[in-house]
CSV table of C-alpha atoms and ligand atoms in Angstrom, one decimal:
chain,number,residue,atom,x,y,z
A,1,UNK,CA,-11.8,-47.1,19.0
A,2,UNK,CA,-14.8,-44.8,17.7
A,3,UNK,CA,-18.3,-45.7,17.8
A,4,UNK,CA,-20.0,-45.9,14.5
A,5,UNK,CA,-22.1,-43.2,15.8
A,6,UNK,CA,-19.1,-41.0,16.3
A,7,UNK,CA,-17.6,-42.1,12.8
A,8,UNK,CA,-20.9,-40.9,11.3
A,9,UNK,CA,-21.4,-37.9,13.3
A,10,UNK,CA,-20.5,-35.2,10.6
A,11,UNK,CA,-20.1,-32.4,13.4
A,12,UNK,CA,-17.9,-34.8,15.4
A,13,UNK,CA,-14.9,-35.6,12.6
A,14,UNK,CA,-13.1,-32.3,10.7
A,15,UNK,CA,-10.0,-32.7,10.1
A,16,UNK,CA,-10.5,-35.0,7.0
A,17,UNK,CA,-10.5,-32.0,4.6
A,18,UNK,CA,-7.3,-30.9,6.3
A,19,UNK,CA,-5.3,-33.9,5.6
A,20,UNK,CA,-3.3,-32.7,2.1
A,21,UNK,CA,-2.4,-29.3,1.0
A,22,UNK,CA,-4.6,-30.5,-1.9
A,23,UNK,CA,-7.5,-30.9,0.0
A,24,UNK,CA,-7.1,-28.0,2.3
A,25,UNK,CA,-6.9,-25.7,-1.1
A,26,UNK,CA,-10.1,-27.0,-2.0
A,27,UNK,CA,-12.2,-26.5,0.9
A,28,UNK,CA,-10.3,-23.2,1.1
A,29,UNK,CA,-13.0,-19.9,1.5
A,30,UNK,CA,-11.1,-17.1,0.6
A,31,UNK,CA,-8.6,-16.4,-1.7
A,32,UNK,CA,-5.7,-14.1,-1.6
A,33,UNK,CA,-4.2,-12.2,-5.2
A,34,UNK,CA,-1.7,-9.5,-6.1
A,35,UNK,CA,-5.3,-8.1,-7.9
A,36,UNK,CA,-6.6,-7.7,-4.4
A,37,UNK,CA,-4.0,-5.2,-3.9
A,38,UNK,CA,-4.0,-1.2,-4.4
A,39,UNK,CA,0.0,0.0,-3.5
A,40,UNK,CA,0.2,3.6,-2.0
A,41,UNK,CA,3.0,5.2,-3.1
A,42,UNK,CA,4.4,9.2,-2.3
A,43,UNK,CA,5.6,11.4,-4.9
A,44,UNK,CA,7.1,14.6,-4.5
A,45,UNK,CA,9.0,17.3,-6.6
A,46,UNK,CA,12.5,17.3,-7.9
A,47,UNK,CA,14.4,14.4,-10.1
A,48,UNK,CA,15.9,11.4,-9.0
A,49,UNK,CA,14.3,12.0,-5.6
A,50,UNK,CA,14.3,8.7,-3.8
A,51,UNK,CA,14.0,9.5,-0.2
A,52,UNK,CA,13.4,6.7,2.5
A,53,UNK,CA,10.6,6.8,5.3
A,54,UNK,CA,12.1,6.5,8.7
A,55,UNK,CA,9.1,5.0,10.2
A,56,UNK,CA,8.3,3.1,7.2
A,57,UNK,CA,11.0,0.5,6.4
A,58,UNK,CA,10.7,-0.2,2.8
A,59,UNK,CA,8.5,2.5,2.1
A,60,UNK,CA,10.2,5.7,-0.2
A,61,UNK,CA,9.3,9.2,-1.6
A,62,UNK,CA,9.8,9.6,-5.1
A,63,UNK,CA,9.8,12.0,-7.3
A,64,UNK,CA,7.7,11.8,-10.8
A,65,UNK,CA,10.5,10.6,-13.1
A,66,UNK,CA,11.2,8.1,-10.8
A,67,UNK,CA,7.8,6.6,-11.0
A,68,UNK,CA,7.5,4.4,-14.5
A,69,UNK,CA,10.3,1.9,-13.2
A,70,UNK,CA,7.9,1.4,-10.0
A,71,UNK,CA,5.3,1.1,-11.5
A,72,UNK,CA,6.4,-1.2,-14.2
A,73,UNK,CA,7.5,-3.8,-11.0
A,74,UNK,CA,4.1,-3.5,-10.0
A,75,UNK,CA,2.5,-4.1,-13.0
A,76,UNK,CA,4.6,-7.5,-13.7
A,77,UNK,CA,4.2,-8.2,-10.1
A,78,UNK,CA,0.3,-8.4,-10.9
A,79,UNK,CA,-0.6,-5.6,-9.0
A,80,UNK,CA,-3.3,-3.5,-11.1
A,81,UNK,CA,-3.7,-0.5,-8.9
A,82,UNK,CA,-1.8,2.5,-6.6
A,83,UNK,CA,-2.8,5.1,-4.6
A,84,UNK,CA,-1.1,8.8,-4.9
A,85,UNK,CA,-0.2,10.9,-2.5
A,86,UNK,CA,1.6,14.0,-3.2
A,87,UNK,CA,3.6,15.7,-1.2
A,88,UNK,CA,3.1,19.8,-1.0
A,89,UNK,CA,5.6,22.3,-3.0
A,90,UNK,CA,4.8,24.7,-0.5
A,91,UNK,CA,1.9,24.9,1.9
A,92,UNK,CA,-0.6,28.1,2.9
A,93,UNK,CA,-4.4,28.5,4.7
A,94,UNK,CA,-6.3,27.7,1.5
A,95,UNK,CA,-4.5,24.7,0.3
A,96,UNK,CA,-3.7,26.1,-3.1
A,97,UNK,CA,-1.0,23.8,-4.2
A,98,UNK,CA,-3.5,20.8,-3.8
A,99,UNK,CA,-5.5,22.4,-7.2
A,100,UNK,CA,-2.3,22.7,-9.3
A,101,UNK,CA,-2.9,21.6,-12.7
A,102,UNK,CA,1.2,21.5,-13.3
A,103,UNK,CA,1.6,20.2,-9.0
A,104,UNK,CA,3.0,16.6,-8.7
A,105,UNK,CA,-0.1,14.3,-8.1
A,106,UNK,CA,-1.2,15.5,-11.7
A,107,UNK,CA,2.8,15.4,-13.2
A,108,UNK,CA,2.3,11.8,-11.7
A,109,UNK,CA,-0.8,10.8,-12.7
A,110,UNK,CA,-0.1,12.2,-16.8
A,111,UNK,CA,3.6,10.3,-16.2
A,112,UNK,CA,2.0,7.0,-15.1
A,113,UNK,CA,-1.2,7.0,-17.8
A,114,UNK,CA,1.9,7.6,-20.8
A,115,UNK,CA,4.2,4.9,-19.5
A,116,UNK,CA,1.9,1.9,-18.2
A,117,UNK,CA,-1.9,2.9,-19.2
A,118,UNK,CA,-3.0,-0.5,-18.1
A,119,UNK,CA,-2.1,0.4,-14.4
A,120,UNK,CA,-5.2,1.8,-12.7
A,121,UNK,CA,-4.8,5.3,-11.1
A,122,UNK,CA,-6.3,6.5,-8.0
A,123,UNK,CA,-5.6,9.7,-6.0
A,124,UNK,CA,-5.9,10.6,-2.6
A,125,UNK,CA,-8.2,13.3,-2.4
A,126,UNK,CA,-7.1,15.3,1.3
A,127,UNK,CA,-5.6,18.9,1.8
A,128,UNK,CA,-3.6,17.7,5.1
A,129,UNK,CA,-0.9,17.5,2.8
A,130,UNK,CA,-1.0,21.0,1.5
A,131,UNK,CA,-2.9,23.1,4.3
A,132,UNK,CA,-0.1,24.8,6.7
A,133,UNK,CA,-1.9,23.8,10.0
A,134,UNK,CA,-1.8,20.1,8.3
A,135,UNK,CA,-6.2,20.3,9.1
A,136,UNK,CA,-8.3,18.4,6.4
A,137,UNK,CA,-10.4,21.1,5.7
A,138,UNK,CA,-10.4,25.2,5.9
A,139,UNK,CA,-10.1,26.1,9.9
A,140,UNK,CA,-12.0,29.0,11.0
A,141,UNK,CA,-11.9,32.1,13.0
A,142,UNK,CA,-11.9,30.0,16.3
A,143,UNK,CA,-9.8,27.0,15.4
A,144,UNK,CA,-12.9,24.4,14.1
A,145,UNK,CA,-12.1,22.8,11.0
A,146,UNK,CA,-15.0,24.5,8.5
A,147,UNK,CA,-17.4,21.1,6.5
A,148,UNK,CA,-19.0,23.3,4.0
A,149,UNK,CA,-16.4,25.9,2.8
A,150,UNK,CA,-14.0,23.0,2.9
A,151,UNK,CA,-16.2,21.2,-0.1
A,152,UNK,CA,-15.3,23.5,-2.6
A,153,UNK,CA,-11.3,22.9,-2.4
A,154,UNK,CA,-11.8,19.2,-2.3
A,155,UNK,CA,-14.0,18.9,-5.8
A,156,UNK,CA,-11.2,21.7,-7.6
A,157,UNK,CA,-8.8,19.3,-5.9
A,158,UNK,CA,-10.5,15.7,-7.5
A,159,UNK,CA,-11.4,17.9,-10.7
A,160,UNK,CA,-7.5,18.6,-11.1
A,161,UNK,CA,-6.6,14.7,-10.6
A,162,UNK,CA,-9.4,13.8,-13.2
A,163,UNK,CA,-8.5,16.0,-16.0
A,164,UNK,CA,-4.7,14.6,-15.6
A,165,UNK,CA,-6.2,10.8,-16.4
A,166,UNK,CA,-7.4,9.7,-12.9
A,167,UNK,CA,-9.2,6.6,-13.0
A,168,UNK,CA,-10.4,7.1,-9.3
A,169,UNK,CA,-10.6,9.7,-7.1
A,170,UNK,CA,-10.4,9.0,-3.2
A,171,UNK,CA,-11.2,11.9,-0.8
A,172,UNK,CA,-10.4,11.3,2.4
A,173,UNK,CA,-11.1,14.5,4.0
A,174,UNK,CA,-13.9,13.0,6.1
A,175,UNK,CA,-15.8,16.0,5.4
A,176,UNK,CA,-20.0,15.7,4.9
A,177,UNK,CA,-20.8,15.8,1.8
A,178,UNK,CA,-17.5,15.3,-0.1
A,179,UNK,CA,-18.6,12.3,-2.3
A,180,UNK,CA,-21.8,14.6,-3.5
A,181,UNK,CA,-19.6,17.7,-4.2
A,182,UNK,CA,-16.8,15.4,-5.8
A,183,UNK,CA,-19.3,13.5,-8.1
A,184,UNK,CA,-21.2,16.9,-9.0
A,185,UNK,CA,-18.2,19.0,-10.5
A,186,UNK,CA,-17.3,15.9,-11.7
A,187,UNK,CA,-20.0,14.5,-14.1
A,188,UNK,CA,-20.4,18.9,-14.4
A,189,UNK,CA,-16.9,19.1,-16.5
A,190,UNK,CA,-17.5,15.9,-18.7
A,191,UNK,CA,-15.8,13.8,-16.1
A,192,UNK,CA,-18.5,10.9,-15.8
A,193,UNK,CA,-16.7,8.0,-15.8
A,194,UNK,CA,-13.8,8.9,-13.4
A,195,UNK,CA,-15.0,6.4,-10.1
A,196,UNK,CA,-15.1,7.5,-6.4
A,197,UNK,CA,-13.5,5.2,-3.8
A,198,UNK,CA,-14.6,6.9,-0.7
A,199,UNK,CA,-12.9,7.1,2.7
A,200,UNK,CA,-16.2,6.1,4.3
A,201,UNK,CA,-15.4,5.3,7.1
A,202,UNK,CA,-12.3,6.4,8.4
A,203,UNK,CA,-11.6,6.4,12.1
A,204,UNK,CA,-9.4,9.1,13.7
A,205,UNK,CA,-6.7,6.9,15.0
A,206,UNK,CA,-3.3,6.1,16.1
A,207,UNK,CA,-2.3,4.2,13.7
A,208,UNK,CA,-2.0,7.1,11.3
A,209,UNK,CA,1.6,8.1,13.2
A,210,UNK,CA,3.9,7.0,10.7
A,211,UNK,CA,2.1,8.0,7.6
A,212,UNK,CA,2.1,11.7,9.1
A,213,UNK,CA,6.0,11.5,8.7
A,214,UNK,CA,6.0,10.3,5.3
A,215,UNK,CA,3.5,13.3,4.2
A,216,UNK,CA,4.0,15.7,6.3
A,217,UNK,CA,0.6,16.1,7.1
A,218,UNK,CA,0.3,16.0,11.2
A,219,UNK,CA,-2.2,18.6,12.3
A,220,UNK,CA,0.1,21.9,13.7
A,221,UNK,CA,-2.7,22.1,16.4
A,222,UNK,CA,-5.9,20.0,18.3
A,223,UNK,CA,-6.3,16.7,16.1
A,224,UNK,CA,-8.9,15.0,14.1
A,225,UNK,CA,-11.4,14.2,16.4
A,226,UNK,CA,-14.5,16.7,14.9
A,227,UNK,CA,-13.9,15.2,11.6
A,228,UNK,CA,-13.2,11.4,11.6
A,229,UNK,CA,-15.0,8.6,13.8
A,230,UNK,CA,-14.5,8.0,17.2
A,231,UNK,CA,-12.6,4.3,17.6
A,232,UNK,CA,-15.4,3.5,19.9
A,233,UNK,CA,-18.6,3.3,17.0
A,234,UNK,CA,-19.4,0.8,14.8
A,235,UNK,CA,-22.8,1.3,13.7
A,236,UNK,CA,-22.5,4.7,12.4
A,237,UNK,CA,-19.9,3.2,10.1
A,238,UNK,CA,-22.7,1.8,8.3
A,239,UNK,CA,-24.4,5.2,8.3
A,240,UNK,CA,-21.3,6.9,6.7
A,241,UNK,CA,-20.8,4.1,4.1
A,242,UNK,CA,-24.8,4.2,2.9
A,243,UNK,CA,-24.4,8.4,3.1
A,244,UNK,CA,-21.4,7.6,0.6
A,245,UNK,CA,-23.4,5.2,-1.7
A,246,UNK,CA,-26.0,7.0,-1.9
A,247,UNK,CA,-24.1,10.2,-2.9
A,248,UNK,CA,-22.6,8.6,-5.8
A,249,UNK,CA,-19.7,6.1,-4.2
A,250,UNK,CA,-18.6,3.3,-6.7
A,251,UNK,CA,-16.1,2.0,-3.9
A,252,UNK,CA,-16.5,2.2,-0.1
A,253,UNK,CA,-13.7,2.0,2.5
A,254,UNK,CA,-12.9,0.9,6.3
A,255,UNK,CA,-9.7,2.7,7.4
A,256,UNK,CA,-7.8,1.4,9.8
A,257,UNK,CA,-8.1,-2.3,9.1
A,258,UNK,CA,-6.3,-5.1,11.7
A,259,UNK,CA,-7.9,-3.2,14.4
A,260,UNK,CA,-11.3,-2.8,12.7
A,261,UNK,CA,-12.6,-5.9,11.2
A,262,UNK,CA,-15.3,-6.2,12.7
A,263,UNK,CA,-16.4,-2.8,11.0
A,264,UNK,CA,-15.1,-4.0,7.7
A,265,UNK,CA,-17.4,-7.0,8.7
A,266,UNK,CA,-20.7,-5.3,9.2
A,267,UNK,CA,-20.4,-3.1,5.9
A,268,UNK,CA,-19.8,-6.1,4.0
A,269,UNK,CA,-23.0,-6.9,5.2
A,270,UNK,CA,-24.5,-3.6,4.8
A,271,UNK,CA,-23.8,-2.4,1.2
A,272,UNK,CA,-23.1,-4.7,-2.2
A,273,UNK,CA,-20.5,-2.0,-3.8
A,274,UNK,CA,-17.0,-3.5,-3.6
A,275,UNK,CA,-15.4,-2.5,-0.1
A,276,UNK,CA,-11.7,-1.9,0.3
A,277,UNK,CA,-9.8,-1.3,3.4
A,278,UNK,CA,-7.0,0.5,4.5
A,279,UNK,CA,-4.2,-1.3,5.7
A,280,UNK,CA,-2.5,1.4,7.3
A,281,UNK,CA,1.2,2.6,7.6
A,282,UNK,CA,0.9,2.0,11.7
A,283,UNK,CA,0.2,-1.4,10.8
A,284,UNK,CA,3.0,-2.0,8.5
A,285,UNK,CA,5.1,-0.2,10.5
A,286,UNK,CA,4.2,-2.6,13.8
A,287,UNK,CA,4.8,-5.4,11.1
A,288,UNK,CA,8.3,-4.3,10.1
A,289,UNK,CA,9.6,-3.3,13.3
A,290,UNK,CA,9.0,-6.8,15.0
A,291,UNK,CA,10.1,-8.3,11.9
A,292,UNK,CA,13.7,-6.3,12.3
A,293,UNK,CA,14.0,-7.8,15.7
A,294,UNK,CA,13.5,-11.5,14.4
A,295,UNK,CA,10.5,-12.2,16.8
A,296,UNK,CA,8.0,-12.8,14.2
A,297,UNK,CA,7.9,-14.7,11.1
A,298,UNK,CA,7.8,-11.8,8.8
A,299,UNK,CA,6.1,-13.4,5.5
A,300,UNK,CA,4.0,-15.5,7.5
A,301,UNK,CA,2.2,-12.8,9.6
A,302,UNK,CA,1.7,-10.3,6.7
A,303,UNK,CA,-0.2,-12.7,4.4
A,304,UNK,CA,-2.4,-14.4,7.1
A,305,UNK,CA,-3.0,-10.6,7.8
A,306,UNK,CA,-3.7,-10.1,4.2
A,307,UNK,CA,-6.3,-13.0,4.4
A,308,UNK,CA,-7.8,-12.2,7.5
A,309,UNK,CA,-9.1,-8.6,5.6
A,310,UNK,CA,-10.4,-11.4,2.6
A,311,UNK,CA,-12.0,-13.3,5.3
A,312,UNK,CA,-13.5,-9.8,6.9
A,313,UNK,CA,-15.3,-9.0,3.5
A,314,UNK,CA,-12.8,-6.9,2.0
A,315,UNK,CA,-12.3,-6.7,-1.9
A,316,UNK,CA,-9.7,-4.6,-2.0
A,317,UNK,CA,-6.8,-3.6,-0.1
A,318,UNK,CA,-4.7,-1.1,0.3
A,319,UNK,CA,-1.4,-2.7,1.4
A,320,UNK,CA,2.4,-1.1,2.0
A,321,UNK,CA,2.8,-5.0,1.3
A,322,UNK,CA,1.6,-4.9,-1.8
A,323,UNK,CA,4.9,-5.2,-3.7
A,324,UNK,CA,6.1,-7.8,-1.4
A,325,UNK,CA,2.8,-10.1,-0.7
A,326,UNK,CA,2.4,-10.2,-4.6
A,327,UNK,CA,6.0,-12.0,-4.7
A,328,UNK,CA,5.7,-14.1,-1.5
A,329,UNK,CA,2.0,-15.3,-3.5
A,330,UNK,CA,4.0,-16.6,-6.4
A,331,UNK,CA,6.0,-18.9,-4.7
A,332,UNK,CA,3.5,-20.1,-2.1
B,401,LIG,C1,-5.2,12.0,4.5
B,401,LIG,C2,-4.8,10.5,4.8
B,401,LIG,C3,-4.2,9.9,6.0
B,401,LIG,C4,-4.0,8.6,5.6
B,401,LIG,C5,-4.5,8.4,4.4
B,401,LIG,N1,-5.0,9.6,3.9
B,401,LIG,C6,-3.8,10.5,7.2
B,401,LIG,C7,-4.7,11.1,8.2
B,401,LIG,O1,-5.9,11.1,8.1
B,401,LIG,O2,-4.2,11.7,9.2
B,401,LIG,C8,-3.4,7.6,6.5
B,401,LIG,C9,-2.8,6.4,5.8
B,401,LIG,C10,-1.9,5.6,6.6
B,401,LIG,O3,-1.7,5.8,7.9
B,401,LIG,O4,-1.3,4.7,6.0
B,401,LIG,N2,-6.1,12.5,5.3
C-alpha cells in the first residue's frame, strides 16, 4: 500500500495522464501534421522521365510534365509545400544552366504555379548541380571554392526561380553573404514578396551520400569542408542563423537533422523566425534500408522521427517521408 504522502506527492505518481489514449492526446506537447511537411522532389529534362534513385528507395526523378499528377497527391495528401531541385542539361565552370530562364527548375516551377497554384513553391538555390567540378561556388586558380564572385551566380540563379512564380527561394550554397545578395537583386527587380528559407546552418556531412547520386552533384575534387560547418560546432550555428536573419531570412534552417537536434534545439532558442530542418536523404536512406531487411518497424520509426524534430523546435520539415507520413497520420 502507498502512504498518503506518496499518493499526494505530485512528483511521485505520473502515469495517471498516460492511462487512455484519450488522456495521453491531451497532455500531448507536440503535434505532428502533413502541413509540417515540405517534400523535395528532382526534376530533370525530357517527357515521361520517371527514373528511380538507387540509394533512395521510393524516391524518383521526374521530368516536368510528369510533375502536376505528383503534385496533385501531395496536395490532397495535405502537404502544402516542395522543394525543387533540378537536375543540369549540361554542366560547365560558370554554372550557366543554373540561370536558364527556359532550364527545368523554372519549366517546373511555371508547370506547378498553372496546375495547383495553392501548392507553395520553393527552390533550391545551389550550383553543385550545374558546376562541372560539382563545387558550390566558382573555384579558383588554386582549387579554393571563391565566396564573393560566387554571389553573383547565386542571386541570377534565385532571380530566375522568382520571375518563374517561386514563392521561396532556398540557397544552400553556404556561401557568406548569399541571403543579402539574394534578398538585394531580389526586392531590386520588383521581387519583394518572394521569401528566403535559408540553409543556415548546414553542416558538411555524411549524410549527404545519397542525395549526391540523385543530383549528380558530388564534388569531382577536395569536399565541402571550407564552405559548410564542421560536425563538431554548435554555437556558431547560432552565429550563421542571426547573420541570416539579419540579412533578410524569413525562414532559417538546421541541415542535417537526427544527428543534429541539439543544434535545431539551441536556434529555436536563439531566433523567433520559423525554423525548418532538413531531414536528409542519408537519413531516409538508413530508414529504408533497415526497413527492407524487416528489422525495424518501418511506420513506427519514421513518425517518432518526425516528432522528435517537433519536439527539437522545428516548424517545418523537410521530409523524403513526406508523402508517406501524411498517409500513415490519417489513419493513426
Ligand atoms: C546542395 C544541396 C545538398 C543537399 C541539399 N542541397 C547537397 C550537398 O550540400 O552536398 C543535401 C540534401 C540531402 O542529402 O537530402 N548544396
Amino acid at each position: 500500500m502507498l502512504t498518503r504522502q506518496e499518493i499526494l506527492d505530485p512528483t511521485w505518481r505520473l502515469r495517471r495522464t498516460r492511462r487512455t489514449k484519450a488522456l495521453r492526446r491531451m497532455v500531448q506537447e507536440n503535434t505532428l501534421a502533413p502541413n509540417d511537411f515540405i517534400y523535395p522532389l528532382f526534376v530533370h529534362e525530357g517527357a515521361q522521365r520517371r527514373e528511380p534513385i538507387g540509394a533512395m528507395p521510393g524516391q524518383f526523378r521526374l521530368s516536368v510534365d510528369l510533375l502536376p499528377a505528383e503534385v496533385e497527391h501531395l496536395c490532397r495528401a495535405g502537404v502544402l509545400a516542395v522543394l525543387l531541385f533540378g537536375i543540369a542539361g549540361y554542366k560547365d565552370a560558370r554554372a550557366s544552366y543554373a540561370v536558364r530562364r527556359d532550364g527545368v527548375v523554372p519549366q517546373a516551377i511555371r508547370t506547378i504555379k498553372r496546375e495547383n497554384p495553392e501548392m507553395v513553391v520553393m527552390t533550391d538555390v545551389c550550383v553543385c548541380a550545374y558546376t562541372d567540378h560539382g563545387h558550390c561556388g566558382f573555384v579558383q586558380d588554386g582549387g579554393t571554392v571563391d565566396n564573393d564572385s560566387s554571389l553573383r551566380v547565386l542571386a541570377e540563379m534565385a532571380l530566375a526561380h522568382a520571375e518563374a512564380g517561386a514563392d521561396v527561394v532556398a540557397p544552400s550554397a553556404m556561401m557568406d553573404g548569399q541571403v543579402q545578395a539574394i534578398r538585394e537583386t531580389l526586392d531590386e527587380h520588383g521581387f519583394v514578396e518572394t521569401a528566403i528559407m535559408a540553409y543556415s546552418a548546414k553542416y558538411a556531412s555524411a549524410f549527404y551520400g545519397p542525395f549526391r547520386e540523385a543530383a549528380d552533384s558530388a564534388p569531382q575534387f577536395g569536399d565541402r569542408r571550407s564552405y559548410q560547418m564542421d560536425p563538431p560546432n554548435a554555437r556558431e550555428a547560432v552565429r550563421e542563423v542571426l547573420a541570416d536573419v539579419q540579412q533578410g531570412a524569413d525562414i532559417v534552417m538546421v541541415k542535417p537533422g537526427l544527428a543534429y537536434l541539439d543544434v535545431v534545439r539551441l536556434v529555436r532558442g536563439a531566433v523567433d523566425v520559423p525554423l525548418a530542418v532538413y531531414n536528409v536523404s542519408g537519413e531516409y536512406s538508413m530508414l529504408k534500408a533497415a526497413a527492407e531487411k524487416g528489422w525495424i518497424d518501418e511506420r513506427a520509426v519514421a513518425l517518432e522521427m518526425l516528432m522528435a524534430f517537433r519536439r527539437a523546435g522545428a516548424d517545418l520539415i523537410i521530409t523524403y517521408l513526406a508523402k508517406e507520413a501524411a498517409e500513415w497520420l490519417k489513419d493513426s
